Coordinates of C-alpha atoms in Angstrom, one line a residue:
Chain A
X1 CA -2.3 45.7 34.5
X2 CA -2.2 45.3 30.5
X3 CA -3.8 41.7 29.8
X4 CA -0.8 39.4 28.5
X5 CA -1.1 36.7 26.5
X6 CA -0.8 33.6 29.5
X7 CA -1.7 30.4 28.0
X8 CA -2.4 28.0 31.2
X9 CA -1.2 25.8 31.6
X10 CA 1.0 25.2 28.8
X11 CA 4.9 25.2 28.8
X12 CA 6.1 28.8 28.0
X13 CA 9.7 29.7 27.4
X14 CA 11.7 30.2 30.5
X15 CA 9.4 27.7 32.4
X16 CA 11.3 24.8 34.0
X17 CA 10.9 21.5 32.6
X18 CA 7.9 19.9 33.9
X19 CA 8.5 16.7 35.6
X20 CA 6.3 14.0 37.4
X21 CA 7.8 12.1 39.8
X22 CA 5.7 8.9 40.9
X23 CA 3.2 9.3 38.7
X24 CA -0.6 8.7 39.6
X25 CA -1.4 7.2 36.4
X26 CA -1.9 3.9 36.0
X27 CA -1.9 1.8 32.3
X28 CA -4.1 -1.1 31.4
X29 CA -3.0 -3.6 28.9
X30 CA -5.7 -5.1 26.9
X31 CA -6.3 -7.7 24.3
X32 CA -6.8 -6.1 21.2
X33 CA -10.5 -6.4 19.9
X34 CA -9.9 -6.1 16.3
X35 CA -6.5 -7.8 15.4
X36 CA -3.4 -5.3 15.2
X37 CA 0.3 -6.0 13.9
X38 CA 2.8 -7.7 15.7
X39 CA 4.3 -4.8 17.1
X40 CA 1.3 -3.3 18.4
X41 CA 0.3 -3.3 22.1
X42 CA -3.0 -1.5 23.4
X43 CA -3.4 -0.1 26.3
X44 CA -6.3 1.9 28.4
X45 CA -4.9 4.9 29.9
X46 CA -6.1 7.8 31.8
X47 CA -7.7 10.5 30.1
X48 CA -5.6 13.1 31.2
X49 CA -2.3 11.2 29.7
X50 CA -1.3 12.3 26.3
X51 CA 0.7 10.5 23.3
X52 CA 4.1 11.7 24.6
X53 CA 3.3 10.7 28.7
X54 CA 2.5 7.3 27.7
X55 CA 6.0 7.2 25.3
X56 CA 7.9 8.8 28.3
X57 CA 6.6 6.5 31.0
X58 CA 7.0 3.3 29.4
X59 CA 10.1 4.5 28.4
X60 CA 11.3 6.0 32.0
X61 CA 9.5 3.3 34.1
X62 CA 9.3 0.0 32.3
X63 CA 12.5 0.5 29.7
X64 CA 10.3 -0.4 27.1
X65 CA 11.3 0.8 23.4
X66 CA 8.6 2.8 22.2
X67 CA 8.5 3.7 18.4
X68 CA 5.1 6.0 18.1
X69 CA 1.9 6.0 19.9
X70 CA -1.5 6.7 18.7
X71 CA -4.3 7.6 21.3
X72 CA -8.3 7.7 20.4
X73 CA -11.0 8.2 23.2
X74 CA -13.9 5.9 23.2
X75 CA -17.5 7.2 24.0
X76 CA -18.6 5.1 26.9
X77 CA -22.8 4.2 25.7
X78 CA -25.3 6.7 27.5
X79 CA -28.4 4.8 25.8
X80 CA -29.1 1.9 28.3
X81 CA -32.1 3.0 30.8
X82 CA -32.6 1.6 34.3
X83 CA -35.4 0.0 35.8
X84 CA -36.5 4.1 36.6
X85 CA -36.0 4.5 32.7
X86 CA -33.0 6.9 33.5
X87 CA -30.3 7.1 31.1
X88 CA -26.9 5.2 32.6
X89 CA -23.9 6.2 31.1
X90 CA -20.8 3.5 30.6
X91 CA -17.5 5.7 31.3
X92 CA -15.4 7.3 28.7
X93 CA -12.0 5.5 28.3
X94 CA -8.7 6.6 26.4
X95 CA -7.3 3.7 24.4
X96 CA -3.7 4.0 23.5
X97 CA -2.0 1.8 20.6
X98 CA 1.9 1.5 21.1
X99 CA 4.3 0.4 18.1
X100 CA 7.3 -0.7 19.8
X101 CA 11.1 0.0 18.2
X102 CA 13.8 -2.0 17.5
X103 CA 11.7 -4.7 15.6
X104 CA 10.3 -6.3 19.1
X105 CA 6.9 -7.9 19.0
X106 CA 4.2 -8.8 21.6
X107 CA 1.2 -10.9 21.6
X108 CA -1.1 -11.0 24.6
X109 CA -1.1 -14.1 26.0
X110 CA -3.9 -16.9 26.9
X111 CA -5.1 -15.9 30.6
X112 CA -7.4 -18.6 30.7
X113 CA -6.3 -21.6 29.4
X114 CA -8.5 -24.7 29.1
X115 CA -7.5 -27.3 32.0
X116 CA -8.3 -31.2 31.6
X117 CA -10.0 -31.8 34.9
X118 CA -10.3 -35.2 35.8
X119 CA -12.7 -35.7 38.8
X120 CA -11.0 -37.5 41.8
X121 CA -11.3 -41.0 42.1
X122 CA -14.5 -42.0 44.4
X123 CA -15.9 -38.7 44.8
X124 CA -19.7 -37.8 44.2
X125 CA -18.4 -35.8 40.7
X126 CA -17.0 -38.9 39.4
X127 CA -20.2 -40.5 39.5
X128 CA -22.3 -38.1 38.6
X129 CA -20.2 -37.7 35.4
X130 CA -20.3 -41.4 34.8
X131 CA -24.3 -41.2 35.3
X132 CA -24.7 -38.7 32.9
X133 CA -22.6 -40.2 30.5
X134 CA -24.7 -43.4 30.7
X135 CA -27.8 -41.5 30.2
X136 CA -26.7 -39.9 27.1
X137 CA -25.0 -43.1 25.9
X138 CA -29.0 -44.5 26.4
X139 CA -30.3 -42.0 24.6
X140 CA -28.4 -41.9 21.5
X141 CA -30.0 -43.8 18.5
X142 CA -28.5 -47.2 17.4
X143 CA -25.1 -46.6 15.3
X144 CA -25.8 -49.6 12.9
X145 CA -28.6 -47.6 11.7
X146 CA -26.4 -44.3 10.9
X147 CA -28.4 -42.2 13.6
X148 CA -31.7 -42.3 11.7
X149 CA -35.0 -42.6 14.2
X150 CA -36.8 -46.4 14.7
X151 CA -40.1 -45.0 14.1
X152 CA -40.1 -46.7 10.9
X153 CA -38.6 -49.4 9.0
X154 CA -39.3 -53.0 8.1
Chain B
X1 CA -60.0 -44.4 -32.7
X2 CA -56.5 -44.1 -34.1
X3 CA -54.7 -45.9 -36.9
X4 CA -52.8 -48.7 -34.7
X5 CA -49.3 -49.6 -36.3
X6 CA -47.3 -52.2 -35.9
X7 CA -44.6 -50.6 -33.7
X8 CA -42.4 -52.5 -31.0
X9 CA -43.3 -51.5 -27.3
X10 CA -40.1 -50.2 -26.5
X11 CA -37.9 -48.5 -29.2
X12 CA -34.5 -48.9 -29.6
X13 CA -32.1 -46.0 -30.6
X14 CA -31.9 -46.5 -34.1
X15 CA -35.4 -47.4 -35.1
X16 CA -35.6 -45.4 -38.1
X17 CA -31.8 -45.1 -39.0
X18 CA -32.3 -42.8 -42.3
X19 CA -34.6 -40.5 -40.8
X20 CA -32.7 -37.4 -40.5
X21 CA -30.3 -37.8 -43.2
X22 CA -32.1 -35.9 -46.2
X23 CA -29.5 -36.4 -48.8
X24 CA -26.7 -38.6 -48.3
X25 CA -23.8 -36.8 -50.2
X26 CA -23.9 -33.5 -49.4
X27 CA -21.2 -31.8 -47.0
X28 CA -22.3 -30.4 -43.7
X29 CA -22.9 -27.0 -43.9
X30 CA -22.6 -24.3 -41.6
X31 CA -25.7 -23.9 -39.5
X32 CA -26.8 -20.8 -38.4
X33 CA -28.4 -20.4 -34.6
X34 CA -31.9 -19.9 -35.5
X35 CA -32.5 -18.2 -32.0
X36 CA -29.7 -15.7 -29.9
X37 CA -27.3 -17.3 -27.5
X38 CA -28.7 -17.9 -23.8
X39 CA -27.7 -15.8 -21.7
X40 CA -28.4 -14.5 -17.9
X41 CA -30.6 -11.2 -18.1
X42 CA -29.1 -8.3 -17.2
X43 CA -31.4 -6.4 -15.3
X44 CA -32.4 -9.1 -13.0
X45 CA -32.0 -9.4 -9.0
X46 CA -29.9 -12.7 -9.2
X47 CA -25.8 -13.2 -8.9
X48 CA -25.8 -14.4 -12.7
X49 CA -27.4 -10.8 -13.6
X50 CA -24.3 -8.9 -11.4
X51 CA -22.1 -11.2 -13.3
X52 CA -23.4 -10.4 -16.8
X53 CA -23.4 -6.8 -16.0
X54 CA -19.9 -6.9 -14.7
X55 CA -18.9 -8.4 -17.9
X56 CA -20.5 -6.5 -20.1
X57 CA -19.2 -3.6 -18.2
X58 CA -15.4 -5.3 -19.0
X59 CA -16.0 -5.6 -22.5
X60 CA -17.1 -1.7 -22.8
X61 CA -14.0 -0.6 -21.6
X62 CA -11.6 -2.9 -23.2
X63 CA -13.8 -1.8 -27.1
X64 CA -13.0 2.0 -25.9
X65 CA -10.4 4.4 -27.0
X66 CA -7.8 5.3 -24.2
X67 CA -9.1 8.4 -23.0
X68 CA -12.8 6.5 -22.8
X69 CA -11.1 3.5 -20.7
X70 CA -9.7 6.1 -18.0
X71 CA -12.7 8.0 -17.9
X72 CA -14.6 4.7 -17.4
X73 CA -12.3 3.4 -14.7
X74 CA -12.0 6.0 -12.6
X75 CA -15.7 7.6 -13.2
X76 CA -17.5 5.7 -9.9
X77 CA -16.4 7.3 -6.6
X78 CA -16.4 5.1 -3.4
X79 CA -14.5 5.5 -0.1
X80 CA -10.7 4.7 -1.0
X81 CA -7.9 4.6 1.0
X82 CA -5.3 7.6 0.3
X83 CA -1.8 6.7 0.0
X84 CA 0.9 8.5 0.8
X85 CA 4.3 8.2 -0.6
X86 CA 5.9 10.2 2.4
X87 CA 4.4 8.6 5.2
X88 CA 5.0 8.6 9.2
X89 CA 3.8 5.0 9.7
X90 CA 6.3 2.6 10.8
X91 CA 7.2 -0.6 8.3
X92 CA 5.4 1.4 5.6
X93 CA 7.9 -0.2 3.0
X94 CA 6.2 -3.9 3.9
X95 CA 2.6 -2.4 3.8
X96 CA 3.2 -0.7 0.5
X97 CA 5.0 -3.7 -1.0
X98 CA 1.8 -5.8 -0.3
X99 CA -0.6 -2.9 -1.9
X100 CA 1.4 -3.0 -5.0
X101 CA 2.5 -6.7 -5.4
X102 CA 6.1 -5.5 -5.4
X103 CA 9.1 -7.4 -4.4
X104 CA 12.5 -5.6 -3.1
X105 CA 15.7 -6.3 -4.3
X106 CA 18.7 -4.4 -2.6
X107 CA 21.0 -2.6 -4.7
X108 CA 20.8 -2.1 -8.8
X109 CA 20.7 -4.0 -11.4
X110 CA 23.7 -5.1 -13.2
X111 CA 23.5 -2.3 -15.8
X112 CA 24.5 0.3 -13.0
X113 CA 27.9 -0.2 -11.2
X114 CA 28.5 1.7 -8.2
X115 CA 31.9 1.8 -7.0
X116 CA 34.9 3.7 -7.7
X117 CA 36.0 2.2 -11.2
X118 CA 37.0 4.3 -14.1
X119 CA 34.4 7.2 -14.6
X120 CA 34.7 6.3 -18.4
X121 CA 32.5 2.9 -17.5
X122 CA 29.9 5.2 -17.0
X123 CA 28.1 5.1 -20.1
X124 CA 29.3 5.3 -23.6
X125 CA 30.5 8.8 -24.7
X126 CA 31.4 10.0 -21.5
X127 CA 34.8 10.3 -21.1
X128 CA 37.2 11.6 -18.4
X129 CA 36.7 15.4 -19.6
X130 CA 32.7 15.1 -19.7
X131 CA 32.9 13.6 -16.8
X132 CA 35.6 16.3 -14.8
X133 CA 32.8 18.5 -16.5
X134 CA 29.7 16.9 -14.8
X135 CA 31.9 16.9 -11.6
X136 CA 32.7 20.5 -11.4
X137 CA 28.7 21.4 -12.5
X138 CA 27.8 19.5 -9.1
X139 CA 30.4 21.6 -7.1
X140 CA 29.2 24.8 -8.9
X141 CA 25.8 24.2 -8.1
X142 CA 26.5 23.3 -4.2
X143 CA 28.8 26.3 -3.8
X144 CA 25.9 28.7 -5.3
X145 CA 23.5 27.1 -3.0
X146 CA 25.2 26.7 0.1
X147 CA 28.1 29.4 0.0
X148 CA 27.5 31.9 -2.7
X149 CA 24.0 33.1 -2.4
X150 CA 23.3 35.4 0.7
X151 CA 20.5 34.2 2.5
X152 CA 19.0 34.4 6.0
X153 CA 18.7 32.0 8.0
X154 CA 15.7 29.5 6.9
X155 CA 12.9 29.6 9.5
X156 CA 12.0 26.7 11.5
X157 CA 11.4 23.1 9.7
X158 CA 11.9 25.2 6.3
X159 CA 15.4 24.5 5.5
X160 CA 14.6 21.1 3.0
X161 CA 12.1 23.7 1.0
X162 CA 14.1 27.1 1.2
X163 CA 17.6 25.7 0.6
X164 CA 17.9 21.9 -0.9
X165 CA 14.7 22.4 -3.2
X166 CA 16.2 25.3 -5.4
X167 CA 19.7 23.6 -5.0
X168 CA 18.1 19.8 -6.5
X169 CA 16.3 22.1 -9.3
X170 CA 19.4 23.5 -10.2
X171 CA 21.4 20.5 -10.2
X172 CA 18.7 18.4 -12.1
X173 CA 18.3 20.8 -14.8
X174 CA 22.1 21.6 -14.9
X175 CA 22.9 17.7 -15.7
X176 CA 19.7 17.3 -18.2
X177 CA 20.9 20.1 -20.3
X178 CA 24.6 19.4 -20.3
X179 CA 24.5 15.4 -20.7
X180 CA 21.5 16.0 -23.7
X181 CA 24.3 16.0 -26.2
X182 CA 25.2 12.9 -25.4
X183 CA 22.1 11.0 -24.8
X184 CA 19.6 11.6 -27.6
X185 CA 16.6 10.7 -25.5
X186 CA 17.0 14.0 -23.3
X187 CA 16.9 16.0 -26.4
X188 CA 13.1 15.3 -26.9
X189 CA 12.3 14.9 -23.1
X190 CA 10.3 17.2 -20.4
X191 CA 11.6 18.2 -17.6
X192 CA 8.2 19.2 -15.2
X193 CA 9.0 20.8 -12.0
X194 CA 6.8 19.8 -9.2
X195 CA 4.1 17.9 -11.2
X196 CA 1.2 15.9 -10.1
X197 CA 1.3 12.0 -10.3
X198 CA -2.0 10.2 -9.6
X199 CA -2.7 6.8 -9.8
X200 CA -6.1 4.5 -8.9
X201 CA -6.4 0.9 -8.5
X202 CA -8.1 -1.8 -6.3
X203 CA -6.5 -4.7 -4.8
X204 CA -8.0 -7.2 -1.9
X205 CA -11.4 -7.4 -0.5
X206 CA -13.1 -7.4 2.9
X207 CA -16.6 -8.3 4.1
X208 CA -18.4 -4.8 5.0
X209 CA -19.3 -5.2 8.6
X210 CA -22.2 -2.7 8.9
X211 CA -24.8 -0.9 7.0
X212 CA -27.1 -1.8 4.0
X213 CA -24.6 -3.7 2.2
X214 CA -23.7 -5.7 5.2
X215 CA -21.9 -9.1 4.5
X216 CA -21.2 -8.6 0.6
X217 CA -17.8 -8.5 -0.6
X218 CA -16.3 -4.8 -1.4
X219 CA -13.0 -4.4 -3.2
X220 CA -10.0 -2.1 -1.2
X221 CA -9.6 1.0 -3.4
X222 CA -6.3 2.7 -3.0
X223 CA -5.2 6.4 -4.8
X224 CA -1.9 7.8 -4.5
X225 CA -1.4 11.3 -5.3
X226 CA 2.2 12.6 -4.9
X227 CA 4.2 15.5 -6.2
X228 CA 7.4 14.8 -6.9
X229 CA 10.0 17.7 -6.6
X230 CA 10.9 17.2 -10.5
X231 CA 10.7 14.4 -13.3
X232 CA 12.1 13.7 -16.7
X233 CA 9.8 12.4 -19.5
X234 CA 10.6 10.7 -22.4
X235 CA 8.9 9.7 -25.8
X236 CA 10.5 6.4 -26.0
X237 CA 10.4 3.6 -23.2
X238 CA 13.3 2.6 -21.0
X239 CA 14.9 -1.0 -21.7
X240 CA 13.6 -3.5 -19.0
X241 CA 16.2 -4.5 -16.5
X242 CA 14.9 -8.3 -15.9
X243 CA 12.6 -10.2 -18.3
X244 CA 8.8 -10.7 -17.3
X245 CA 9.1 -14.2 -16.5
X246 CA 12.1 -14.0 -13.9
X247 CA 9.5 -11.7 -11.6
X248 CA 7.8 -15.1 -11.3
X249 CA 10.2 -16.2 -8.3
X250 CA 10.4 -13.1 -6.7
X251 CA 8.8 -12.9 -2.9
X252 CA 6.3 -10.3 -2.0
X253 CA 5.7 -9.7 1.8
X254 CA 1.5 -11.0 2.7
X255 CA -0.2 -9.1 5.0
X256 CA -3.5 -10.4 6.3
X257 CA -4.2 -7.1 8.7
X258 CA -7.0 -4.6 6.9
X259 CA -4.7 -1.5 5.6
X260 CA -6.4 0.9 8.5
X261 CA -4.6 -0.7 11.0
X262 CA -1.2 0.7 9.4
X263 CA -2.4 3.6 10.0
X264 CA -4.1 4.2 6.5
X265 CA -7.1 6.6 6.2
X266 CA -9.8 6.4 3.6
X267 CA -11.9 9.3 1.9
X268 CA -14.2 9.9 -1.1
X269 CA -12.9 12.2 -3.8
X270 CA -12.3 12.0 -7.5
X271 CA -10.3 9.2 -8.7
X272 CA -7.4 10.3 -11.0
X273 CA -4.6 8.8 -13.1
X274 CA -2.5 11.2 -14.5
X275 CA 1.7 10.6 -15.1
X276 CA 2.6 14.3 -15.2
X277 CA 1.1 15.6 -18.6
X278 CA -2.5 15.0 -20.2
X279 CA -3.3 11.9 -22.8
X280 CA -1.8 13.7 -26.3
X281 CA 1.4 14.3 -24.8
X282 CA 4.1 12.3 -26.8
X283 CA 6.3 12.3 -24.1
X284 CA 4.3 9.6 -22.3
X285 CA 7.0 7.5 -20.9
X286 CA 8.7 8.3 -17.7
X287 CA 12.8 8.5 -17.3
X288 CA 13.9 9.6 -14.0
X289 CA 11.7 11.2 -10.7
X290 CA 13.8 13.1 -8.0
X291 CA 12.1 13.6 -4.9
X292 CA 13.0 15.9 -1.9
X293 CA 12.9 14.8 1.9
X294 CA 10.9 16.8 3.8
X295 CA 11.9 18.8 7.0
X296 CA 9.7 16.6 8.7
X297 CA 11.0 13.1 7.9
X298 CA 14.9 14.7 7.7
X299 CA 17.1 11.8 9.4
X300 CA 18.2 14.3 12.2
X301 CA 14.8 14.8 13.1
X302 CA 14.0 11.1 13.5
X303 CA 17.0 10.0 15.0
X304 CA 16.0 13.0 18.1
X305 CA 12.7 10.7 18.0
X306 CA 14.7 7.5 18.5
X307 CA 13.4 6.4 14.8
X308 CA 16.6 6.3 13.0
X309 CA 16.0 2.8 11.9
X310 CA 12.6 4.1 10.0
X311 CA 15.0 6.6 7.7
X312 CA 15.7 3.8 5.2
X313 CA 12.2 2.4 5.7
X314 CA 10.4 6.0 4.6
X315 CA 13.0 6.4 1.6
X316 CA 11.8 2.8 0.3
X317 CA 8.3 3.4 0.6
X318 CA 8.6 6.7 -0.9
X319 CA 10.3 5.2 -4.1
X320 CA 7.8 2.3 -4.1
X321 CA 4.7 4.3 -4.1
X322 CA 5.9 6.9 -6.3
X323 CA 7.2 4.9 -8.9
X324 CA 4.4 2.5 -8.3
X325 CA 2.0 5.0 -9.4
X326 CA 4.0 6.9 -12.3
X327 CA 4.7 3.8 -14.3
X328 CA 1.1 2.6 -13.3
X329 CA 0.0 6.0 -15.2
X330 CA 1.8 5.1 -17.6
X331 CA 0.9 2.0 -18.4
X332 CA -2.7 3.2 -18.5
X333 CA -1.8 5.9 -20.7
X334 CA -1.2 3.1 -23.3
X335 CA -4.4 1.4 -22.7
X336 CA -3.2 -1.3 -20.1
X337 CA -5.1 -2.0 -17.2
X338 CA -6.5 -4.5 -14.9
X339 CA -8.2 -6.7 -17.3
X340 CA -5.8 -6.1 -20.0
X341 CA -2.4 -6.9 -18.3
X342 CA 0.8 -4.7 -19.9
X343 CA 2.4 -6.8 -22.5
X344 CA 6.0 -5.4 -22.0
X345 CA 7.5 -3.9 -18.7
X346 CA 7.3 -0.3 -17.6
X347 CA 10.3 0.7 -16.2
X348 CA 11.4 4.0 -14.3
X349 CA 13.9 5.5 -12.2
X350 CA 14.0 7.8 -9.1
X351 CA 16.5 9.9 -7.1
X352 CA 15.5 10.6 -3.2
X353 CA 17.8 13.1 -1.3
X354 CA 17.8 15.4 1.7
X355 CA 20.8 17.5 0.0
X356 CA 23.7 15.5 1.5
X357 CA 22.1 11.6 0.9
X358 CA 21.3 10.2 -2.2
X359 CA 19.3 7.2 -2.7
X360 CA 18.8 5.9 -6.1
X361 CA 15.9 3.6 -7.2
X362 CA 14.7 1.5 -9.9
X363 CA 11.2 0.3 -10.6
X364 CA 10.1 -2.3 -13.1
X365 CA 6.2 -2.9 -13.8
X366 CA 5.2 -6.1 -14.6
X367 CA 1.9 -6.2 -13.8
X368 CA -1.4 -3.8 -13.6
X369 CA -3.6 -6.7 -12.6
X370 CA -4.1 -6.2 -9.1
X371 CA -7.8 -6.7 -8.2
X372 CA -9.1 -10.1 -6.9
X373 CA -10.0 -11.7 -9.6
X374 CA -7.4 -11.1 -12.0
X375 CA -4.9 -11.6 -9.4
X376 CA -5.8 -15.5 -8.7
X377 CA -3.6 -16.7 -11.6
X378 CA -1.1 -14.0 -12.1
X379 CA 2.3 -15.1 -11.2
X380 CA 3.8 -11.5 -12.2
X381 CA 5.1 -9.4 -9.4
X382 CA 6.7 -5.9 -10.1
X383 CA 10.1 -5.2 -9.0
X384 CA 12.4 -2.6 -7.0
X385 CA 16.0 -2.3 -6.8
X386 CA 16.9 0.6 -4.5
X387 CA 20.2 1.4 -2.6
X388 CA 20.8 2.7 0.8
X389 CA 21.8 6.6 1.4
X390 CA 24.8 7.4 -0.3
X391 CA 26.5 10.9 0.9
X392 CA 27.0 13.1 -1.8
X393 CA 29.7 15.5 0.0
X394 CA 30.8 16.3 3.4
X395 CA 30.4 19.8 4.0
X396 CA 31.3 23.0 2.5
X397 CA 34.4 25.0 3.7
X398 CA 35.3 28.5 2.7
X399 CA 34.1 28.1 -0.9
X400 CA 35.6 24.7 -1.2
X401 CA 33.2 21.4 -1.4
X402 CA 35.0 18.9 0.7
X403 CA 35.0 15.1 0.0
X404 CA 32.8 15.1 -3.2
X405 CA 32.1 11.3 -3.4
X406 CA 32.7 10.4 -7.2
X407 CA 30.7 7.1 -7.0
X408 CA 27.5 9.1 -6.5
X409 CA 28.1 11.6 -9.1
X410 CA 28.8 8.5 -11.7
X411 CA 25.7 6.8 -10.7
X412 CA 23.7 10.0 -11.3
X413 CA 25.6 10.3 -14.7
X414 CA 24.5 6.4 -15.5
X415 CA 20.8 7.3 -14.3
X416 CA 20.7 10.3 -16.6
X417 CA 22.4 8.3 -19.3
X418 CA 20.1 5.4 -19.7
X419 CA 18.2 5.4 -23.0
X420 CA 16.8 1.7 -25.1

């Protein structure tokens, strides 16, 4: 049989459209390390996905209007060594920067907000905190001397 | 033992009142300094020495001729952001406005009146017959390209360069030559086909994060290398649209993010500043530029990718970058640069088209001083006026142009007839 140029697994004229139902790919929304514009969302995506896959994924499954997607592959370092002096590889991952269409914006929310915890009345924690505060107050120098030590003076 | 004189214990200020006066009745002569002025060193490893080096460099550039100025400013090569006027980036016009300190004003200045009033109001010297001639010229050019020439079907994504390119070229040259008898400026003009326009400038600064130059401030450098489809260069400067002081109130969007997020990429190569012709050319001022929208950014393709709202953004960004580069290069050719700001505004026009839709833009360059030191107290801003896309004709059917828009033809004529 003569050798024909078959580019595998690319689409060739006449092939059925490649449709994926129930993809086994999962995207992870991450907080950007460097500051990004308001309309840019940053994802970690599986290595096999492409820009067009990301676009279709977000538009079809989540109805997010996507403008443009740019991807890059982050190399995981192979420099660290374990106790046996073997190199330990951190896994590589692909990052996608998705710019939203229709003028939409997105800011990554604050997932760990500061909580004002007041300890419960009469409990051990409250007594311990009071004790620590009294100790600290005792260690502080005379405020009338402006925080200067008492080693010298008239 | 020293002779003891009867001096007081504490010396009052005027103990010897006439000591410094040699002769009482002479005029004060100009005292020449006995020693040279005390300035910081030039070669020491100190901040004042670095400041003095920069000052000396600025003085040297100010004192040299225009060719030397351009070569001294563009001498040192360093990594710079390459700004493409025709870009795929989203919201590029806001970014470019920030890079070039330009305010966008929708609509054209009062000089150009779009709308279908009497064509005689187009410009002095253009009456109905001339306008009818222009109109017939435009229809002839459209029919020539789209109906009469027998071409094979253009290749995929080559329609613009193979069909619309020649159409625009013949339209521009036809209009230039026919309006030359009404506009004396066009008689001494130069029509360039596919010229190079380059400009190099600095704006903003950043702290270098890593490397042997860590924690030092570095100015961000930009370079535009543009190839408009065609342009007209003239010997006299076009009149300004708005006085310099009126630009102080305009608003320029401020973006605090670094440009590489846009996305914009850095490279290092020759810094070029070029208007389209070399320095000794007498036609050193710009009149109009014509740009062609390539197939990649055609509105049908953008609509298929759901980016229909970016079409206008792309046109604005293109006009902004190209006209800023052109007017900036013109200013450089006259000897104005970062530390010697322009004394008069530089004005140019542009028409961007994709064959059917025409957009008209006017640019006024009020300031070239964009780097951090000179921009601190600079209230001047550059101005860009622009229209939305206007359709020239509906279609070509059976050897006839259907739906020719007279307003667009009038605007074209007004653009060509602009003269001081």
